Coordinates of C-alpha atoms and ligand atoms in Angstrom, one line a residue:
M1110 CA 51.8 -34.4 -32.1
N1111 CA 51.4 -34.5 -35.8
I1112 CA 53.1 -37.0 -38.0
N1113 CA 53.3 -34.7 -41.1
K1114 CA 54.8 -31.9 -39.0
I1115 CA 57.5 -34.3 -37.8
Q1116 CA 58.3 -35.4 -41.3
N1117 CA 58.6 -31.7 -42.4
L1118 CA 60.9 -30.9 -39.6
K1119 CA 63.0 -33.9 -40.6
N1120 CA 63.3 -32.8 -44.2
Q1121 CA 64.1 -29.3 -43.3
A1122 CA 66.8 -30.3 -40.8
I1123 CA 68.4 -32.7 -43.1
S1124 CA 68.5 -30.4 -46.1
S1125 CA 70.0 -27.5 -44.1
I1126 CA 72.6 -29.8 -42.5
L1127 CA 73.7 -31.2 -45.9
E1128 CA 74.1 -27.7 -47.1
A1129 CA 76.1 -26.3 -44.2
E1130 CA 79.2 -24.7 -45.4
D1131 CA 81.4 -24.9 -42.3
K1132 CA 81.8 -26.5 -38.9
K1133 CA 80.4 -23.6 -36.9
E1134 CA 77.1 -23.6 -38.9
L1135 CA 76.9 -27.4 -38.5
E1136 CA 77.3 -27.2 -34.7
R1137 CA 74.6 -24.5 -34.7
L1138 CA 72.3 -26.8 -36.5
R1139 CA 73.1 -29.7 -34.2
I1140 CA 72.0 -27.6 -31.3
Q1141 CA 69.0 -26.4 -33.0
Y1142 CA 67.6 -29.9 -33.6
L1143 CA 69.3 -32.3 -31.1
G1144 CA 70.6 -29.9 -28.4
R1145 CA 69.2 -30.0 -24.8
K1146 CA 66.5 -27.6 -25.8
G1147 CA 66.5 -28.7 -29.6
E1148 CA 63.4 -29.1 -31.5
I1149 CA 63.6 -32.9 -31.7
T1150 CA 64.7 -33.3 -28.0
K1151 CA 61.7 -31.2 -27.1
L1152 CA 59.3 -33.5 -28.9
I1153 CA 60.9 -36.6 -27.3
K1154 CA 60.4 -35.0 -23.9
E1155 CA 56.7 -34.6 -24.6
L1156 CA 56.2 -38.3 -25.4
P1157 CA 55.1 -39.5 -21.9
E1158 CA 52.1 -37.2 -22.2
L1159 CA 50.7 -39.3 -25.1
E1160 CA 48.4 -42.3 -24.9
V1161 CA 50.1 -45.7 -25.1
E1162 CA 49.4 -46.5 -28.8
K1163 CA 50.2 -43.0 -30.0
R1164 CA 53.3 -42.9 -27.9
K1165 CA 54.6 -46.1 -29.5
E1166 CA 53.9 -44.8 -33.0
I1167 CA 55.4 -41.3 -32.6
G1168 CA 58.2 -42.6 -30.4
G1169 CA 59.4 -44.9 -33.1
L1170 CA 59.2 -42.2 -35.7
L1171 CA 61.0 -39.7 -33.6
N1172 CA 63.8 -42.2 -33.0
D1173 CA 64.2 -42.7 -36.8
V1174 CA 64.2 -39.0 -37.3
K1175 CA 66.8 -38.5 -34.7
K1176 CA 69.0 -41.2 -36.3
A1177 CA 68.6 -39.7 -39.7
I1178 CA 69.7 -36.3 -38.4
E1179 CA 72.6 -37.8 -36.6
D1180 CA 73.7 -39.5 -39.9
A1181 CA 73.4 -36.3 -41.9
L1182 CA 75.5 -34.5 -39.3
E1183 CA 78.2 -37.1 -39.5
Q1184 CA 78.2 -37.2 -43.2
T1185 CA 78.5 -33.4 -43.5
Q1186 CA 81.1 -33.3 -40.8
A1187 CA 83.1 -35.7 -42.8
K1188 CA 82.7 -33.8 -46.0
L1189 CA 83.8 -30.6 -44.4
Q1190 CA 86.9 -32.3 -43.0
R1191 CA 88.0 -33.2 -46.4
I1192 CA 88.1 -29.7 -47.8
P1193 CA 91.5 -28.2 -46.9
P1194 CA 91.0 -24.8 -45.4
E1195 CA 93.5 -23.2 -47.9
D1196 CA 91.1 -24.2 -50.7
K1197 CA 88.4 -22.0 -49.2
E1198 CA 90.7 -19.1 -48.7
W1199 CA 92.3 -19.2 -52.1
S1200 CA 91.1 -16.2 -54.3
D1201 CA 91.8 -15.5 -57.9
I1202 CA 93.1 -12.0 -58.1
T1203 CA 92.7 -11.9 -61.8
V1204 CA 88.9 -12.1 -61.7
P1205 CA 87.5 -8.7 -62.4
G1206 CA 86.1 -7.0 -59.2
E1207 CA 82.5 -6.3 -58.5
K1208 CA 81.9 -2.7 -59.0
I1209 CA 80.1 -0.8 -56.3
P1210 CA 77.1 0.9 -58.0
Q1211 CA 77.5 4.6 -58.1
G1212 CA 74.5 6.9 -57.6
H1213 CA 74.0 10.4 -59.1
L1214 CA 72.0 13.4 -58.2
H1215 CA 68.3 13.3 -58.8
L1216 CA 67.2 15.2 -61.9
I1217 CA 65.6 17.9 -59.7
S1218 CA 68.8 18.4 -57.7
Q1219 CA 70.7 18.6 -60.9
A1220 CA 68.3 21.3 -62.1
I1221 CA 68.6 23.3 -58.9
K1222 CA 72.4 23.3 -59.2
E1223 CA 72.3 24.4 -62.8
I1224 CA 69.8 27.2 -62.1
S1225 CA 71.8 28.5 -59.1
V1226 CA 75.1 28.7 -61.2
V1227 CA 73.4 30.7 -64.0
F1228 CA 72.1 33.3 -61.6
E1229 CA 75.2 33.3 -59.3
K1230 CA 77.2 34.4 -62.4
I1231 CA 75.3 37.6 -62.6
G1232 CA 75.5 38.4 -58.9
F1233 CA 72.3 36.8 -57.5
I1234 CA 72.7 35.4 -54.0
R1235 CA 71.2 32.0 -53.3
V1236 CA 69.0 31.8 -50.3
S1237 CA 66.5 29.3 -48.7
Y1238 CA 63.4 30.0 -46.7
P1239 CA 61.1 27.8 -44.7
E1240 CA 59.1 25.0 -46.4
V1241 CA 56.3 25.7 -43.9
E1242 CA 55.2 29.3 -43.8
W1243 CA 52.9 31.7 -42.0
E1244 CA 49.9 32.8 -43.9
W1245 CA 51.0 36.5 -43.5
F1246 CA 54.3 35.9 -45.4
A1247 CA 52.7 33.6 -48.0
F1248 CA 49.6 35.9 -48.8
E1249 CA 48.9 38.9 -46.7
A1250 CA 52.2 40.6 -47.2
L1251 CA 52.0 39.9 -50.9
N1252 CA 48.9 41.9 -51.2
M1253 CA 46.6 38.7 -51.4
P1254 CA 43.7 39.5 -49.1
E1255 CA 41.8 37.0 -47.1
D1256 CA 39.2 36.4 -49.7
H1257 CA 41.8 35.7 -52.4
P1258 CA 41.0 32.3 -54.2
A1259 CA 44.5 31.0 -53.4
R1260 CA 43.8 31.2 -49.7
D1261 CA 41.0 28.7 -50.1
D1262 CA 41.3 25.4 -48.3
F1263 CA 41.2 23.7 -51.6
E1264 CA 44.1 25.6 -53.1
S1265 CA 46.7 25.4 -50.3
F1266 CA 47.8 22.9 -47.6
F1267 CA 46.9 24.6 -44.4
V1268 CA 48.6 23.1 -41.4
D1269 CA 46.4 24.8 -38.8
Q1270 CA 42.6 25.0 -38.6
K1271 CA 42.6 28.4 -36.8
P1272 CA 45.2 31.2 -36.7
H1273 CA 47.4 30.9 -33.7
S1274 CA 49.7 33.9 -34.1
K1275 CA 49.5 37.4 -35.4
Y1276 CA 50.9 35.8 -38.7
G1277 CA 47.6 33.7 -39.0
R1278 CA 47.7 30.0 -39.7
M1279 CA 50.7 27.9 -40.9
V1280 CA 50.7 26.6 -44.5
I1281 CA 52.9 24.4 -46.6
T1282 CA 54.8 27.1 -48.5
P1283 CA 52.5 27.5 -51.6
H1284 CA 55.1 29.5 -53.6
T1285 CA 58.6 30.9 -53.2
S1286 CA 57.3 34.4 -53.3
S1287 CA 57.0 34.5 -49.4
G1288 CA 60.9 34.5 -49.8
Q1289 CA 60.6 38.0 -51.2
I1290 CA 59.2 39.4 -48.0
R1291 CA 61.7 37.4 -45.8
E1292 CA 64.6 38.7 -47.9
M1293 CA 63.5 42.4 -47.7
Q1294 CA 63.2 42.0 -44.0
R1295 CA 66.5 40.3 -43.7
T1296 CA 68.6 42.7 -45.7
E1297 CA 68.6 46.1 -47.4
P1298 CA 68.7 47.1 -51.1
P1299 CA 70.4 46.5 -53.4
I1300 CA 68.9 43.1 -53.3
R1301 CA 69.6 40.3 -55.8
M1302 CA 68.1 37.2 -54.5
I1303 CA 67.5 33.7 -55.9
N1304 CA 65.4 31.6 -53.6
I1305 CA 65.0 28.0 -54.6
G1306 CA 62.7 25.9 -52.5
R1307 CA 60.1 23.2 -52.1
C1308 CA 56.5 24.2 -52.4
G1309 CA 53.2 22.4 -51.9
R1310 CA 49.7 22.8 -53.5
P1311 CA 46.9 20.2 -53.7
N1312 CA 47.2 19.5 -57.5
Y1313 CA 47.9 16.2 -59.2
D1314 CA 47.9 15.7 -62.9
A1315 CA 50.4 15.3 -65.7
T1316 CA 51.8 18.8 -65.2
H1317 CA 51.3 19.3 -61.4
T1318 CA 52.6 17.3 -58.4
P1319 CA 51.5 18.2 -54.8
T1320 CA 55.2 18.7 -54.0
F1321 CA 57.2 20.8 -56.5
H1322 CA 60.0 23.4 -56.6
Q1323 CA 60.1 26.9 -57.6
F1324 CA 63.0 29.4 -58.1
E1325 CA 62.2 33.0 -57.2
G1326 CA 64.2 35.9 -58.3
L1327 CA 64.0 39.3 -56.6
V1328 CA 66.0 42.5 -57.7
I1329 CA 65.5 45.7 -55.8
D1330 CA 67.5 48.9 -56.1
R1331 CA 67.1 52.5 -57.2
G1332 CA 65.7 52.9 -60.7
I1333 CA 65.0 49.2 -61.5
N1334 CA 62.6 49.0 -64.5
V1335 CA 61.1 46.5 -67.0
T1336 CA 64.2 46.5 -69.2
H1337 CA 66.2 45.0 -66.4
L1338 CA 63.7 42.3 -66.0
K1339 CA 63.7 41.6 -69.7
G1340 CA 67.6 41.6 -69.7
V1341 CA 67.8 39.0 -67.0
F1342 CA 65.3 36.7 -68.6
D1343 CA 67.1 37.0 -72.0
Y1344 CA 70.4 36.1 -70.2
F1345 CA 68.7 33.2 -68.4
A1346 CA 67.2 31.8 -71.7
K1347 CA 70.5 31.9 -73.5
N1348 CA 72.6 30.5 -70.7
F1349 CA 70.2 27.9 -69.4
F1350 CA 68.3 26.8 -72.5
G1351 CA 70.8 27.5 -75.2
P1352 CA 72.0 30.3 -77.5
K1353 CA 69.1 30.1 -79.9
R1354 CA 66.3 30.4 -77.2
K1355 CA 64.4 33.6 -76.6
I1356 CA 61.8 34.7 -74.2
R1357 CA 58.6 36.8 -74.6
L1358 CA 56.4 38.6 -72.1
R1359 CA 52.6 38.4 -72.1
P1360 CA 50.5 40.7 -69.9
F1361 CA 49.0 38.9 -66.9
H1362 CA 47.8 39.6 -63.3
F1363 CA 49.3 38.9 -59.9
Q1364 CA 48.4 40.7 -56.8
F1365 CA 52.1 41.3 -55.8
T1366 CA 53.4 42.7 -59.1
E1367 CA 52.3 45.6 -61.2
P1368 CA 52.5 45.4 -64.2
S1369 CA 52.6 41.5 -64.3
F1370 CA 53.8 39.2 -67.1
E1371 CA 53.7 35.6 -67.9
V1372 CA 57.0 34.5 -69.4
D1373 CA 57.3 32.2 -72.4
V1374 CA 60.4 30.6 -74.0
N1375 CA 60.5 29.7 -77.7
C1376 CA 60.1 26.0 -78.6
P1377 CA 63.4 24.1 -78.7
L1378 CA 62.2 22.2 -81.8
C1379 CA 60.9 25.0 -84.1
L1380 CA 62.4 27.9 -82.3
G1381 CA 59.0 29.8 -82.4
K1382 CA 57.6 29.0 -85.8
G1383 CA 55.0 26.7 -84.4
C1384 CA 55.2 22.8 -84.6
K1385 CA 53.2 19.8 -83.5
V1386 CA 54.8 19.8 -80.0
C1387 CA 54.3 23.4 -79.0
K1388 CA 51.4 24.3 -81.3
G1389 CA 52.0 28.1 -81.1
G1390 CA 55.8 28.2 -81.0
W1391 CA 56.1 29.0 -77.3
H1392 CA 56.2 27.3 -73.9
E1393 CA 55.2 28.9 -70.7
L1394 CA 57.8 29.3 -68.0
G1395 CA 56.1 31.2 -65.1
G1396 CA 55.0 34.5 -63.7
S1397 CA 56.9 37.8 -63.1
G1398 CA 56.4 41.5 -62.8
M1399 CA 57.5 44.7 -61.1
V1400 CA 57.2 44.4 -57.4
H1401 CA 54.0 46.1 -56.1
P1402 CA 54.6 49.2 -53.9
L1403 CA 52.4 47.6 -51.2
V1404 CA 54.7 44.5 -51.2
L1405 CA 57.8 46.7 -50.8
E1406 CA 56.1 48.3 -47.9
S1407 CA 55.3 45.0 -46.3
G1408 CA 59.1 44.2 -46.6
G1409 CA 59.9 47.5 -45.0
I1410 CA 61.3 49.2 -48.2
D1411 CA 60.3 52.7 -49.2
P1412 CA 58.6 52.5 -52.6
R1413 CA 59.3 56.1 -53.3
K1414 CA 63.1 55.4 -53.2
Y1415 CA 63.2 51.9 -54.6
S1416 CA 61.7 49.7 -57.2
G1417 CA 62.3 46.1 -58.3
F1418 CA 61.2 43.1 -60.2
A1419 CA 60.4 39.5 -59.2
F1420 CA 59.8 36.1 -60.9
G1421 CA 58.8 32.7 -59.7
W1422 CA 59.1 29.7 -62.0
G1423 CA 58.8 26.0 -61.6
V1424 CA 62.1 24.1 -61.4
E1425 CA 60.7 20.8 -62.9
R1426 CA 58.9 22.5 -65.7
N1427 CA 61.9 24.7 -66.7
Y1428 CA 64.2 21.8 -66.6
L1429 CA 62.1 19.6 -68.8
M1430 CA 61.8 22.4 -71.3
K1431 CA 65.7 22.6 -71.5
S1432 CA 66.6 19.0 -71.9
G1433 CA 64.4 18.4 -74.9
L1434 CA 63.1 15.3 -73.1
N1435 CA 59.6 16.1 -74.5
L1436 CA 58.2 14.5 -71.3
D1437 CA 54.4 15.2 -71.2
D1438 CA 54.1 14.0 -67.6
I1439 CA 56.3 15.2 -64.7
R1440 CA 54.8 12.8 -62.1
P1441 CA 57.7 10.1 -62.6
L1442 CA 60.0 12.7 -61.1
Y1443 CA 58.3 12.0 -57.9
E1444 CA 58.1 8.2 -58.2
P1445 CA 60.8 5.7 -57.0
D1446 CA 61.1 4.0 -60.4
L1447 CA 64.9 3.6 -61.0
R1448 CA 64.4 2.7 -64.6
F1449 CA 63.2 6.3 -65.2
I1450 CA 65.5 8.0 -62.7
N1451 CA 68.7 6.3 -63.9
Q1452 CA 68.2 7.7 -67.4
F1453 CA 69.5 11.1 -66.4
Ligands
LIG2444 N1 54.2 33.2 -57.2 C1 53.7 33.1 -58.4 C2 53.1 31.7 -58.7 O1 53.4 30.8 -57.9 C3 54.7 33.5 -59.5 C4 55.3 34.8 -59.4 C5 56.4 35.2 -58.7 C6 54.6 35.9 -60.1 C7 56.9 36.5 -58.7 C8 55.1 37.2 -60.1 C9 56.2 37.4 -59.3 O2 52.4 31.5 -59.7

């Protein structure tokens, strides 16, 4: 038995007893230290096991400790007796209440909501497709053959090592374009789909996070051509970014669209003239193009009867471009720092 330990126990007991706020707590503390199985009682019961000299020394000390604890209990008991119960229950109803903190949607959820509304106004139907996808829907059906670089282990998060179905391996949905095939299989033209979903790719830098969101548009009907695509993008730019915003198309390549375009929006600061922030006057939004005939066929649609256009853009990227935040790093969107999140 160690003298220091006993002293510490005594200090701890006395300070918590003196701070006890009601009789119930006081009784609980009495039992904890002096009850039949209390901490001090236990030590006293162990005394006979000690050598004579030690027993005398520790025994004396324990007696003093017990006495001190009893005094503290008595003292606190008397103090609590003196406080009339009404005093404790009295409350001042004129004191301003404590406000319950109110949360708000995360910036990305706000963006998804706003994007949905803009497209719903022109008849697009919002859908959601799986966040884990078969290789066939994510690549094969989109005319991306097995040796396409995006199907490399370094470019996508594969869940399986080996294919275990006729659809190949499972992969964390690398882009919302797999939703094109799912939508074509689910329904028939005319199609006006807006698929907003979570995607994953193994990238991490100021403009890429391993988890991100895309919104994918798909329009299929008889006689759809590039002017429809451009019209929808113009409408989106004006309604989402603001009346002075414009888009432009740049030729590009995707396996699943032909022709393909990269879409830019003019800079919110210089409106396209070119400034320090944008350099050339424009910011990139994402990919688009006329749906490739082979993709229509994968979806079970006859390319001789129908044509369509598609686009798949990043939610985070588009939203930052709108709000004029001039954030040059999207990573804080995925970090739990409330000082950042609560600004929006
Ligand atoms: N899926 C493409 C990407 O993630 C974007 C895209 C969608 C391009 C639809 C063309 C048509 O980069």
